[in-house]
XYZ file of C-alpha atoms in Angstrom:
700
model
C 0.000 0.000 0.000
C 1.186 3.518 -0.715
C 1.177 6.459 1.615
C -0.241 7.830 -0.725
C -26.268 14.048 11.522
C -26.200 12.235 14.610
C -29.109 9.789 14.638
C -30.308 7.165 17.106
C -28.255 4.051 16.600
C -30.140 0.924 15.657
C -27.666 -1.874 16.228
C -28.099 -5.356 14.922
C -25.870 -8.357 15.483
C -26.608 -11.202 13.102
C -25.635 -14.840 12.930
C -26.109 -16.486 9.532
C -26.481 -20.220 9.035
C -25.604 -21.589 5.598
C -25.840 -25.158 4.390
C -23.476 -24.543 1.493
C -21.079 -21.706 0.861
C -17.738 -21.093 -0.742
C -15.570 -22.835 1.801
C -12.733 -24.842 0.346
C -11.490 -27.430 2.821
C -7.838 -28.211 2.150
C -5.432 -30.716 3.558
C -1.676 -30.724 3.167
C 1.713 -30.073 4.670
C 2.887 -26.654 5.840
C 6.298 -25.770 4.418
C 8.613 -22.792 4.872
C 12.215 -21.606 4.648
C 14.429 -20.234 7.436
C 17.245 -17.663 7.119
C 19.409 -16.111 9.852
C 20.469 -12.450 9.779
C 22.499 -10.181 12.017
C 21.054 -6.693 11.711
C 23.324 -3.781 12.609
C 21.912 -0.868 14.564
C 21.536 1.982 12.107
C 21.519 4.889 14.547
C 20.221 6.297 17.827
C 17.736 9.165 17.650
C 17.024 11.527 20.554
C 13.637 13.289 20.124
C 14.741 16.057 22.505
C 17.324 17.209 19.970
C 14.978 17.211 16.970
C 13.583 20.445 15.679
C 10.319 20.887 13.777
C 10.348 19.397 10.294
C 8.246 20.135 7.232
C 7.312 16.461 6.772
C 6.900 16.884 3.014
C 4.854 14.137 1.359
C 3.438 13.233 -2.028
C 0.032 11.534 -2.289
C -1.391 10.010 -5.415
C -4.886 11.509 -5.648
C -5.995 9.269 -8.474
C -8.042 6.221 -7.490
C -7.354 3.008 -9.456
C -9.740 1.918 -12.186
C -11.564 -1.432 -11.796
C -10.225 -2.629 -15.148
C -6.576 -2.415 -14.067
C -4.292 -5.339 -13.182
C -3.330 -4.235 -9.653
C -4.623 -5.719 -6.409
C -6.632 -2.538 -5.824
C -8.280 -2.852 -9.235
C -9.090 -6.503 -8.535
C -10.521 -5.492 -5.165
C -12.841 -3.006 -6.875
C -14.058 -5.751 -9.206
C -14.709 -8.004 -6.215
C -16.797 -5.289 -4.570
C -18.873 -4.970 -7.732
C -19.347 -8.755 -7.795
C -20.190 -8.813 -4.079
C -22.881 -6.162 -4.495
C -24.481 -8.144 -7.328
C -24.202 -11.465 -5.463
C -25.916 -10.215 -2.339
C -28.529 -8.270 -4.301
C -29.543 -11.488 -6.078
C -29.336 -13.531 -2.908
C -31.602 -11.154 -1.018
C -34.217 -11.451 -3.753
C -34.030 -15.228 -4.092
C -33.444 -16.465 -0.559
C -34.183 -15.529 2.997
C -31.204 -15.972 5.260
C -31.809 -17.349 8.712
C -30.734 -15.073 11.497
C -30.788 -14.903 15.271
C -30.123 -11.907 17.433
C -27.371 -12.254 19.984
C -28.152 -11.443 23.593
C -27.517 -7.794 24.319
C -26.696 -5.795 27.419
C -27.620 -2.240 28.267
C -24.228 -0.765 29.107
C -21.493 0.032 26.632
C -17.956 1.131 27.461
C -17.821 4.298 29.537
C -15.980 7.092 27.719
C -13.646 8.760 30.227
C -11.451 11.001 28.024
C -11.437 12.063 24.365
C -8.740 14.055 22.626
C -7.477 14.866 19.142
C -3.776 15.374 18.326
C -3.056 19.097 18.100
C -0.107 21.335 17.496
C -0.004 24.832 18.972
C 1.420 28.018 17.545
C 3.534 30.412 19.599
C 0.397 32.327 20.608
C -1.422 29.149 21.641
C -3.618 28.624 18.569
C -4.413 24.900 18.084
C -3.741 23.271 14.721
C -5.042 19.838 13.716
C -2.477 17.120 13.033
C -3.526 15.880 9.604
C -2.925 12.265 8.654
C -1.662 10.992 5.339
C -3.362 8.622 2.912
C -4.441 6.162 4.171
C -4.604 7.259 7.798
C -3.351 3.985 9.387
C -4.019 4.904 13.031
C -1.983 2.981 15.598
C -1.210 3.437 19.308
C 0.394 2.019 22.444
C 0.125 3.162 26.066
C 2.577 2.505 28.896
C 1.785 1.477 32.449
C 2.899 5.001 33.388
C 0.156 6.532 31.245
C 2.106 7.825 28.249
C 0.289 7.158 24.985
C 2.205 7.076 21.704
C 0.172 7.385 18.502
C 1.092 7.029 14.852
C -0.557 8.003 11.597
C 0.778 8.180 8.099
C 3.236 9.718 8.378
C 3.784 11.228 11.846
C 4.276 10.199 15.466
C 2.542 11.961 18.379
C 2.728 11.271 22.133
C 0.612 12.400 25.076
C 0.979 12.113 28.852
C -2.549 11.038 29.764
C -2.053 11.851 33.462
C -0.786 15.396 32.915
C -2.955 15.829 29.773
C -0.042 17.342 27.853
C 1.896 16.596 24.659
C 5.222 14.820 25.229
C 7.337 15.933 22.257
C 8.488 19.588 22.395
C 7.779 19.875 18.672
C 4.410 18.071 19.158
C 4.935 15.671 16.235
C 7.879 13.779 14.780
C 7.688 12.645 11.184
C 8.433 8.993 10.511
C 11.136 10.152 8.120
C 12.873 12.194 10.819
C 12.701 9.409 13.415
C 14.168 6.997 10.862
C 16.846 9.608 10.029
C 15.825 9.123 6.431
C 15.590 11.288 3.365
C 12.393 13.024 2.296
C 13.057 11.700 -1.177
C 11.842 8.346 0.174
C 8.495 7.297 1.611
C 8.135 6.166 5.236
C 4.688 4.782 5.989
C 2.501 2.129 7.675
C 3.477 2.755 11.321
C 2.652 0.037 13.868
C 3.153 0.498 17.632
C 3.295 -1.995 20.493
C 4.095 -1.712 24.225
C 5.931 -4.348 26.250
C 4.652 -4.269 29.868
C 7.397 -6.635 31.018
C 10.247 -4.448 29.793
C 8.276 -1.164 30.022
C 9.320 -0.169 26.493
C 7.700 0.964 23.237
C 8.405 -0.528 19.811
C 7.573 1.192 16.524
C 7.708 -0.513 13.130
C 7.389 1.280 9.799
C 7.995 0.560 6.132
C 10.142 2.391 3.619
C 9.375 2.633 -0.104
C 7.495 0.325 -2.426
C 10.213 -0.865 -4.768
C 12.708 -3.716 -4.274
C 15.755 -1.455 -4.516
C 14.810 0.754 -1.558
C 12.271 -1.292 0.441
C 13.113 -1.633 4.143
C 11.492 -2.581 7.435
C 12.480 -0.102 10.157
C 12.180 -1.214 13.787
C 12.553 1.433 16.518
C 13.014 0.504 20.212
C 12.535 3.090 22.965
C 15.475 3.185 25.372
C 13.209 3.958 28.360
C 9.499 4.078 29.114
C 9.415 7.719 27.983
C 9.255 8.244 24.194
C 11.086 11.570 24.526
C 14.256 9.638 25.395
C 16.491 8.135 22.674
C 15.239 5.439 20.293
C 17.434 2.677 18.852
C 16.841 2.261 15.107
C 17.376 -0.967 13.113
C 16.800 -1.451 9.369
C 15.737 -4.866 8.079
C 15.838 -5.511 4.333
C 12.464 -5.211 2.597
C 13.879 -7.385 -0.205
C 15.641 -9.844 2.143
C 16.522 -12.498 -0.436
C 17.494 -10.031 -3.170
C 14.906 -11.488 -5.536
C 12.999 -8.370 -6.654
C 10.455 -8.077 -3.818
C 9.241 -5.314 -1.492
C 7.550 -5.547 1.919
C 3.928 -4.517 2.634
C 1.305 -4.591 5.461
C 3.131 -4.885 8.826
C 1.951 -6.483 12.092
C 3.654 -6.933 15.494
C 3.508 -9.306 18.454
C 5.640 -9.996 21.553
C 6.552 -13.103 23.508
C 8.734 -13.300 26.612
C 11.986 -13.066 24.633
C 11.084 -12.263 21.052
C 9.570 -9.574 18.861
C 7.712 -10.867 15.808
C 7.048 -8.812 12.697
C 4.903 -10.168 9.859
C 4.261 -8.728 6.418
C 3.691 -9.619 2.763
C 6.271 -9.791 -0.020
C 5.148 -8.113 -3.244
C 6.493 -8.556 -6.786
C 6.418 -5.192 -8.570
C 4.899 -4.389 -11.972
C 2.880 -7.581 -12.423
C -0.795 -8.461 -12.101
C -2.415 -9.075 -8.728
C -2.653 -12.829 -9.446
C 1.118 -13.311 -9.465
C 2.224 -10.216 -7.530
C 1.925 -11.813 -4.081
C 5.024 -13.777 -3.079
C 3.891 -14.963 0.336
C 3.806 -13.732 3.917
C 6.985 -13.529 5.990
C 7.812 -13.704 9.695
C 10.766 -11.814 11.178
C 11.836 -13.095 14.617
C 14.000 -10.692 16.659
C 15.699 -10.790 20.047
C 13.794 -7.942 21.679
C 16.430 -7.428 24.383
C 19.037 -6.668 21.713
C 16.769 -3.831 20.670
C 15.965 -2.568 24.171
C 19.678 -2.405 24.995
C 20.612 -0.793 21.698
C 23.118 -3.555 20.929
C 25.302 -2.891 17.871
C 23.778 -5.957 16.215
C 20.391 -7.625 16.618
C 20.024 -11.346 15.956
C 17.084 -12.098 13.664
C 15.558 -15.014 11.799
C 13.422 -14.747 8.669
C 10.752 -17.350 7.875
C 9.476 -17.133 4.306
C 7.966 -19.210 1.509
C 5.228 -20.269 3.951
C 2.841 -22.519 2.012
C -0.076 -24.761 2.790
C -0.860 -27.422 0.222
C 1.675 -25.709 -2.103
C -0.197 -22.389 -1.880
C 1.015 -19.214 -0.147
C -0.836 -18.168 2.999
C -1.722 -14.487 2.674
C -1.706 -11.838 5.430
C -0.351 -13.759 8.427
C -1.428 -11.778 11.497
C 0.422 -12.555 14.771
C -1.778 -12.840 17.854
C -0.612 -10.736 20.844
C -1.330 -11.819 24.405
C -4.459 -10.325 25.954
C -2.222 -8.794 28.640
C 0.551 -7.629 26.321
C 2.942 -10.573 26.003
C 1.999 -13.945 24.528
C 3.423 -17.207 25.843
C 3.875 -18.422 22.262
C 3.530 -17.177 18.702
C 0.230 -17.972 17.039
C -0.950 -16.487 13.758
C -4.217 -16.110 11.864
C -5.103 -15.815 8.208
C -8.274 -16.060 6.133
C -9.385 -15.962 2.504
C -9.397 -12.202 2.396
C -10.632 -11.724 -1.192
C -13.611 -14.119 -0.939
C -17.138 -12.872 -1.515
C -18.197 -15.475 1.046
C -16.099 -18.014 2.970
C -15.776 -19.853 6.269
C -12.096 -20.903 6.399
C -9.724 -19.586 9.046
C -6.062 -20.635 9.168
C -4.685 -21.013 12.707
C -0.904 -21.384 12.859
C 1.179 -22.236 15.904
C 4.920 -21.588 15.951
C 6.880 -23.827 18.323
C 10.679 -24.084 18.392
C 11.067 -23.376 14.711
C 8.163 -25.581 13.632
C 4.909 -24.228 12.195
C 1.756 -26.269 12.790
C -1.513 -25.380 11.092
C -5.222 -25.968 11.617
C -7.801 -25.030 8.987
C -10.958 -24.300 10.980
C -14.459 -23.524 9.697
C -16.528 -20.774 11.259
C -20.221 -21.214 11.979
C -20.845 -17.771 10.446
C -19.211 -16.971 7.078
C -17.417 -13.725 6.362
C -17.155 -11.881 3.063
C -15.532 -8.971 1.315
C -17.121 -5.725 2.550
C -18.653 -3.079 0.307
C -17.226 0.407 0.434
C -18.701 2.547 3.197
C -21.101 5.367 2.432
C -20.680 8.989 3.340
C -22.487 12.225 2.502
C -21.504 12.372 -1.174
C -21.337 8.643 -2.029
C -22.951 7.478 -5.268
C -24.652 4.233 -4.245
C -25.074 3.163 -7.881
C -21.277 2.844 -8.086
C -19.894 0.072 -5.801
C -16.378 1.479 -6.225
C -17.221 4.866 -4.663
C -17.420 5.761 -0.945
C -14.843 5.093 1.750
C -12.499 2.223 0.874
C -12.880 -0.790 3.194
C -10.229 -2.989 1.530
C -10.714 -6.740 1.946
C -11.766 -8.970 4.854
C -8.328 -9.923 6.241
C -7.901 -10.285 10.019
C -7.142 -6.834 11.445
C -6.703 -7.530 15.160
C -6.550 -10.452 17.590
C -5.730 -11.282 21.213
C -4.964 -14.581 22.918
C -6.265 -15.736 26.278
C -5.203 -19.096 27.742
C -7.076 -21.434 25.406
C -8.965 -18.906 23.322
C -8.300 -16.375 20.566
C -10.669 -13.542 19.731
C -10.219 -11.654 16.456
C -11.889 -9.013 14.290
C -12.032 -8.113 10.603
C -14.092 -6.226 8.058
C -17.000 -8.104 6.486
C -20.281 -7.592 4.697
C -23.551 -7.493 6.643
C -25.672 -9.674 4.371
C -28.950 -8.448 5.881
C -28.290 -4.853 4.810
C -25.486 -5.118 2.283
C -23.485 -2.634 4.383
C -19.925 -2.828 5.648
C -19.775 -4.409 9.116
C -17.485 -5.953 11.763
C -16.745 -9.651 12.098
C -15.987 -10.858 15.644
C -14.671 -14.413 15.838
C -14.001 -16.511 18.950
C -11.708 -19.513 18.515
C -12.101 -21.910 21.435
C -9.979 -24.899 22.457
C -7.057 -23.650 20.375
C -4.567 -26.285 21.577
C -6.659 -29.351 20.784
C -9.679 -29.270 18.436
C -10.408 -25.607 17.650
C -13.914 -24.377 16.936
C -14.991 -20.885 15.855
C -18.120 -18.936 16.665
C -18.605 -15.787 14.626
C -20.802 -12.746 15.092
C -21.446 -9.916 12.637
C -21.781 -6.516 14.289
C -23.740 -4.250 11.976
C -26.238 -1.426 11.787
C -29.205 -0.596 9.556
C -27.986 2.975 8.992
C -24.214 3.040 9.483
C -21.265 1.329 7.866
C -18.570 0.001 10.212
C -14.951 -0.727 9.330
C -11.329 -1.251 10.409
C -11.914 -2.799 13.853
C -9.379 -3.696 16.488
C -9.762 -5.572 19.772
C -8.449 -5.415 23.359
C -9.074 -7.200 26.643
C -11.412 -5.271 28.958
C -11.620 -7.656 31.909
C -10.664 -6.665 35.434
C -9.639 -10.252 36.304
C -7.255 -12.548 34.457
C -10.040 -15.119 34.148
C -12.216 -12.666 32.200
C -12.849 -12.893 28.470
C -14.467 -9.449 28.276
C -13.329 -7.322 25.353
C -13.816 -3.928 23.743
C -13.882 -3.593 19.961
C -13.229 -0.137 18.510
C -13.862 0.719 14.868
C -14.624 3.460 12.343
C -18.178 4.400 11.353
C -19.854 6.521 8.693
C -23.197 6.941 6.876
C -25.057 9.371 4.641
C -25.916 11.390 7.743
C -23.019 10.570 10.098
C -19.638 12.082 9.330
C -16.804 9.524 9.623
C -15.661 8.970 13.198
C -14.826 6.323 15.780
C -17.052 4.076 17.934
C -16.770 1.046 20.242
C -18.677 -2.004 21.507
C -18.228 -3.910 24.763
C -18.673 -7.709 24.897
C -19.022 -9.475 28.261
C -17.980 -12.961 29.345
C -21.259 -14.474 28.153
C -20.866 -12.980 24.660
C -23.498 -10.335 25.297
C -22.942 -7.258 23.113
C -23.529 -3.700 24.234
C -25.068 -0.993 22.066
C -22.557 0.940 19.979
C -20.938 3.833 21.870
C -19.999 6.762 19.656
C -16.594 8.061 20.755
C -16.614 11.022 18.391
C -18.312 11.817 15.100
C -16.354 13.652 12.420
C -16.820 17.285 11.459
C -17.401 16.775 7.729
C -17.168 14.118 5.047
C -13.787 13.150 3.552
C -12.878 14.469 0.109
C -9.163 14.166 -0.730
C -9.045 11.968 -3.843
C -10.248 12.954 -7.298
C -13.221 10.783 -8.187
C -13.834 7.192 -7.135
C -13.355 6.204 -3.530
C -11.731 7.948 -0.540
C -9.199 6.261 1.763
C -10.618 5.352 5.189
C -7.373 3.977 6.603
C -6.029 0.430 6.680
C -6.219 -0.201 10.442
C -6.948 1.419 13.814
C -5.299 1.286 17.248
C -6.439 -0.142 20.582
C -4.726 -1.473 23.730
C -5.688 -2.438 27.258
C -3.826 -0.492 29.932
C -2.161 -3.502 31.429
C -1.755 -2.220 34.993
C -5.296 -0.794 35.140
C -7.654 -3.731 34.503
C -10.873 -2.781 32.727
C -9.326 0.318 31.089
C -8.768 0.445 27.327
C -7.306 3.168 25.095
C -8.190 3.609 21.420
C -6.972 5.707 18.494
C -9.249 5.767 15.467
C -10.211 7.758 12.388
C -11.956 11.126 12.305
C -12.903 13.414 9.411
C -11.909 17.046 9.862
C -13.870 20.157 8.929
C -11.688 20.799 5.857
C -12.584 17.306 4.525
C -9.175 15.873 5.422
C -8.652 13.331 8.214
C -6.853 12.838 11.512
C -7.112 10.620 14.578
C -9.136 10.675 17.779
C -7.935 9.080 21.016
C -10.067 7.924 23.920
C -9.902 6.285 27.330
C -12.670 3.723 27.788
C -13.783 1.833 30.888
C -15.504 -1.522 31.014
C -19.016 -1.265 32.481
C -18.228 -4.334 34.609
C -16.496 -3.266 37.815
C -17.315 -6.431 39.723
C -14.407 -8.351 41.193
C -14.473 -11.674 42.997
C -13.420 -10.953 46.597
C -13.677 -12.801 49.910
C -14.562 -11.717 53.431
C -14.862 -13.887 56.509
C -16.126 -13.967 60.053
C -14.582 -15.884 62.923
C -17.322 -17.344 65.105
C -15.707 -17.811 68.552
C -16.991 -20.396 70.994
C -16.126 -21.102 74.581
C -12.890 -23.006 74.477
C -9.615 -22.914 72.600
C -10.546 -25.118 69.629
C -14.216 -24.626 68.903
C -13.839 -21.670 66.561
C -15.382 -21.516 63.076
C -14.750 -19.463 59.930
C -17.663 -18.455 57.729
C -16.705 -17.190 54.252
C -18.547 -14.416 52.448
C -18.145 -14.344 48.626
C -18.623 -10.999 46.920
C -19.479 -10.841 43.203
C -18.355 -13.716 41.018
C -20.536 -16.234 39.222
C -21.882 -19.211 41.158
C -21.688 -22.030 41.895
C -18.474 -21.607 43.874
C -15.826 -24.216 44.566
C -14.274 -23.953 48.064
C -10.792 -25.371 48.614
C -9.536 -25.469 52.237
C -5.833 -26.364 52.105
C -5.741 -27.987 55.556
C -9.108 -29.717 55.054
C -9.368 -30.778 51.375
C -12.496 -32.853 52.024
C -14.412 -29.768 53.102
C -16.324 -28.246 50.142
C -18.551 -25.870 52.114
C -18.133 -22.185 52.946
C -17.595 -22.993 56.671
C -14.575 -24.468 58.424
C -14.923 -25.364 62.116
C -13.024 -26.953 65.014
C -10.320 -24.323 64.634
C -7.988 -23.433 67.483
C -6.687 -20.054 68.491
C -3.500 -19.351 66.496
C -4.361 -21.727 63.644
C -3.399 -20.553 60.130
C -6.027 -21.255 57.478
C -5.593 -20.897 53.685
C -8.664 -21.076 51.484
C -9.253 -20.644 47.736
C -12.581 -19.978 46.058
C -13.109 -20.523 42.320
C -16.276 -19.356 40.582
C -18.084 -20.806 37.564
C -16.103 -18.763 35.002
C -12.728 -19.700 36.492
C -12.045 -16.569 38.517
C -10.398 -17.211 41.879
C -9.710 -15.437 45.166
C -7.828 -16.552 48.248
C -7.512 -15.716 51.932
C -4.785 -16.322 54.496
C -6.466 -16.307 57.926
C -5.007 -16.501 61.420
C -7.483 -17.414 64.154
C -7.086 -14.607 66.717
C -7.262 -14.851 70.458
C -10.588 -13.664 71.838
C -10.489 -9.998 72.672
C -10.862 -9.548 76.430
C -13.077 -6.936 77.990
C -11.385 -3.988 79.665
C -10.285 -4.425 83.253
C -9.058 -8.033 82.877
C -5.624 -8.963 84.223
C -3.900 -12.205 85.205
C -0.922 -12.272 87.564
C 1.769 -13.292 88.176
C 2.701 -14.501 84.622
C 4.485 -16.880 84.399
C 3.176 -18.415 87.580
C 4.313 -21.394 89.685
C 1.846 -21.905 92.537
C -1.289 -19.798 92.368
C -2.990 -17.833 89.570
C -5.072 -14.752 90.173
C -7.346 -13.143 87.566
C -9.194 -9.893 88.098
C -12.029 -8.791 85.829
C -14.889 -6.318 85.698
C -18.527 -7.200 85.018
C -21.002 -4.653 83.802
C -23.863 -6.697 85.243
C -24.290 -9.487 87.768
C -24.141 -12.954 86.186
C -22.975 -16.561 86.288
C -19.211 -16.786 85.596
C -17.725 -19.988 84.244
C -13.967 -20.710 84.513
C -12.392 -23.352 82.223
C -8.817 -24.571 81.966
C -7.317 -25.687 78.583
C -3.955 -27.215 77.738
C -1.608 -26.087 74.947
C -3.380 -28.312 72.385
C -6.688 -26.665 73.188
C -8.147 -29.618 75.103
C -10.446 -28.866 78.018
C -8.807 -30.082 81.266
C -11.287 -28.941 83.860
C -14.270 -26.687 84.492
C -12.817 -24.988 87.547
C -15.802 -22.949 88.664
C -19.318 -21.952 87.690
C -21.003 -19.532 90.104
C -22.641 -16.120 90.384
C -20.420 -13.025 90.461
C -21.401 -9.471 91.315
C -21.352 -6.398 89.127
C -18.014 -4.558 89.226
C -14.496 -5.818 89.937
C -14.132 -9.510 90.771
C -11.166 -11.744 91.451
C -10.743 -15.438 90.590
C -7.934 -17.429 92.266
C -6.938 -21.092 91.828
C -3.979 -23.370 92.625
C -1.650 -24.796 89.948
C -0.294 -27.696 92.021
C -2.344 -30.357 90.141
C -0.804 -29.231 86.799
C 2.415 -30.283 85.102
C 4.776 -27.634 83.795
C 3.524 -26.134 80.474
C 1.352 -23.507 78.831
C -2.311 -23.240 79.768
C -5.220 -20.992 79.026
C -7.944 -19.882 81.422
C -11.250 -19.061 79.733
C -13.746 -16.978 81.762
C -17.222 -16.481 80.374
C -20.592 -15.181 81.452
C -23.872 -16.003 79.740
C -21.903 -17.687 76.926
C -19.739 -14.614 76.267
C -15.997 -14.854 76.792
C -14.663 -12.173 79.077
């Protein structure tokens, strides 16, 4: 790829059941090649020393024609075919559908902001994005959010609500220390919560001679500090290729970068030369080592056919325990195949899994001036490749563009792959609207417990009456979908290209704030008043603030070892499983026959797998004021003085160190006020003993 009004929302979520569709089950062996590289650090760039730059750019304002031989021309032809296919299908057949369960609360919008520059006198200026916008973001545990658009970088301290860079923006060209005679585009950002570092990837040029992959590692958790810059070859095997469409993912030790290799100046049918995987030692990058060890995996084929658009799956909490990748049949009018790849110690395994809900190439989205008789006009939605994914323990959730076959509009596909390590299955849901077009989704974890599978999906929206902006949907653990929450509507429609379609972007940014469970940040598309485009950032909160917690009560009884613990479970989903470490046979919420000083550990697991634990020490009974025993230690006679508020029967009991009752020493009436109890120790062997005095069943 080259760098080149408000209405009430009626939200529909459809599931379609098809007996026969264009799935193509395939079986075969996955093959690939492996090459090792040592990549030298190109330079170190300190943003504090950079001055403002002009960021000069050229954009081709001519949209491709459907009759051309390029991928974009083929995509336009597919959109024409898709419109005709679904128009005929709607007339001839009635698709079955079922509405998903819905919930009332969407994500709570806490903050919204748009990247701005300011003149010397304080006048704000919009930061305009290139073509396409390609919004991306990452936020640190410390609250600094870094955002990228074609072709600039912007950072904001979300706690102080201020811009981070003195010059407000840094062009990708300047950060790469490149020349403005070249193109630097397609930024992708990721944050590593383990190392507390940012990583930025970008591409350079679209010809084999100059194509490069540029990887930038922040030296600290503050993007204003120096960045270490590494250049990977965009034509790594020197065979007339260039690199396109980047994606990033992290594991404990590695950074993975995936992209496509493109053959220039040929038709779309033969121009794709497969997806590649770059594996990098991320600590080389964080430390700014002179050389970074890397491995390239290429020529990745299934049944002798290239797999297109391999998307790595990040961990739901920032770092994945392994590399897994997704791909689909992104140019299909209708299909159900999803490719699930697992990378393990240099071996790639693959599963081809069928979804229960097919996806399909989306139509272009409509805006104020769109000619609906021309399927190639409107806002460009590209194909239906996977655009975002996250991995939980045994589950992957992903999103892509698709067609909403009930309306013929552009919509969001949300897929859930369960049981990923054994026999995967996929449940799909189409998130659509009967007025708006949706596109370019991304996904992040929104749970406040590690057992949660709650997510927030952010995406772009537009319609004849809604200017292009950004919205979000919350999905709970039971796959209930909230209404669409509008983050911000645009200020006008987009009009930058001459004729044909307008560019809507190729992706959008979203990330959970890893040290603030339930909080998600997004960075999506917005149309500006002058009919150009920029980005809009937001802080979102999950509507679910429930958290499984435990309380307890100690129920004291007369005696050393007749105490009980009663657990109180707050929130969570029943039934609950109680695990008492010292009493594994006990499955109730009560543990009894506990002695003073006992240590009790208990775990509670709810129906969705969330857990909480308590570490409890059985305390000595608190004595009333005015109680004293002397002398202590004693050898012959013990004396205890105590005060009664009212006259009553006082019972005196003697217990040994194990909590066994030795003797009831006395049980008689005592007067209100100060009393004294005396007894001889001659019958007792040397040791530790406890005297328990009580009145009317209450220990004093």
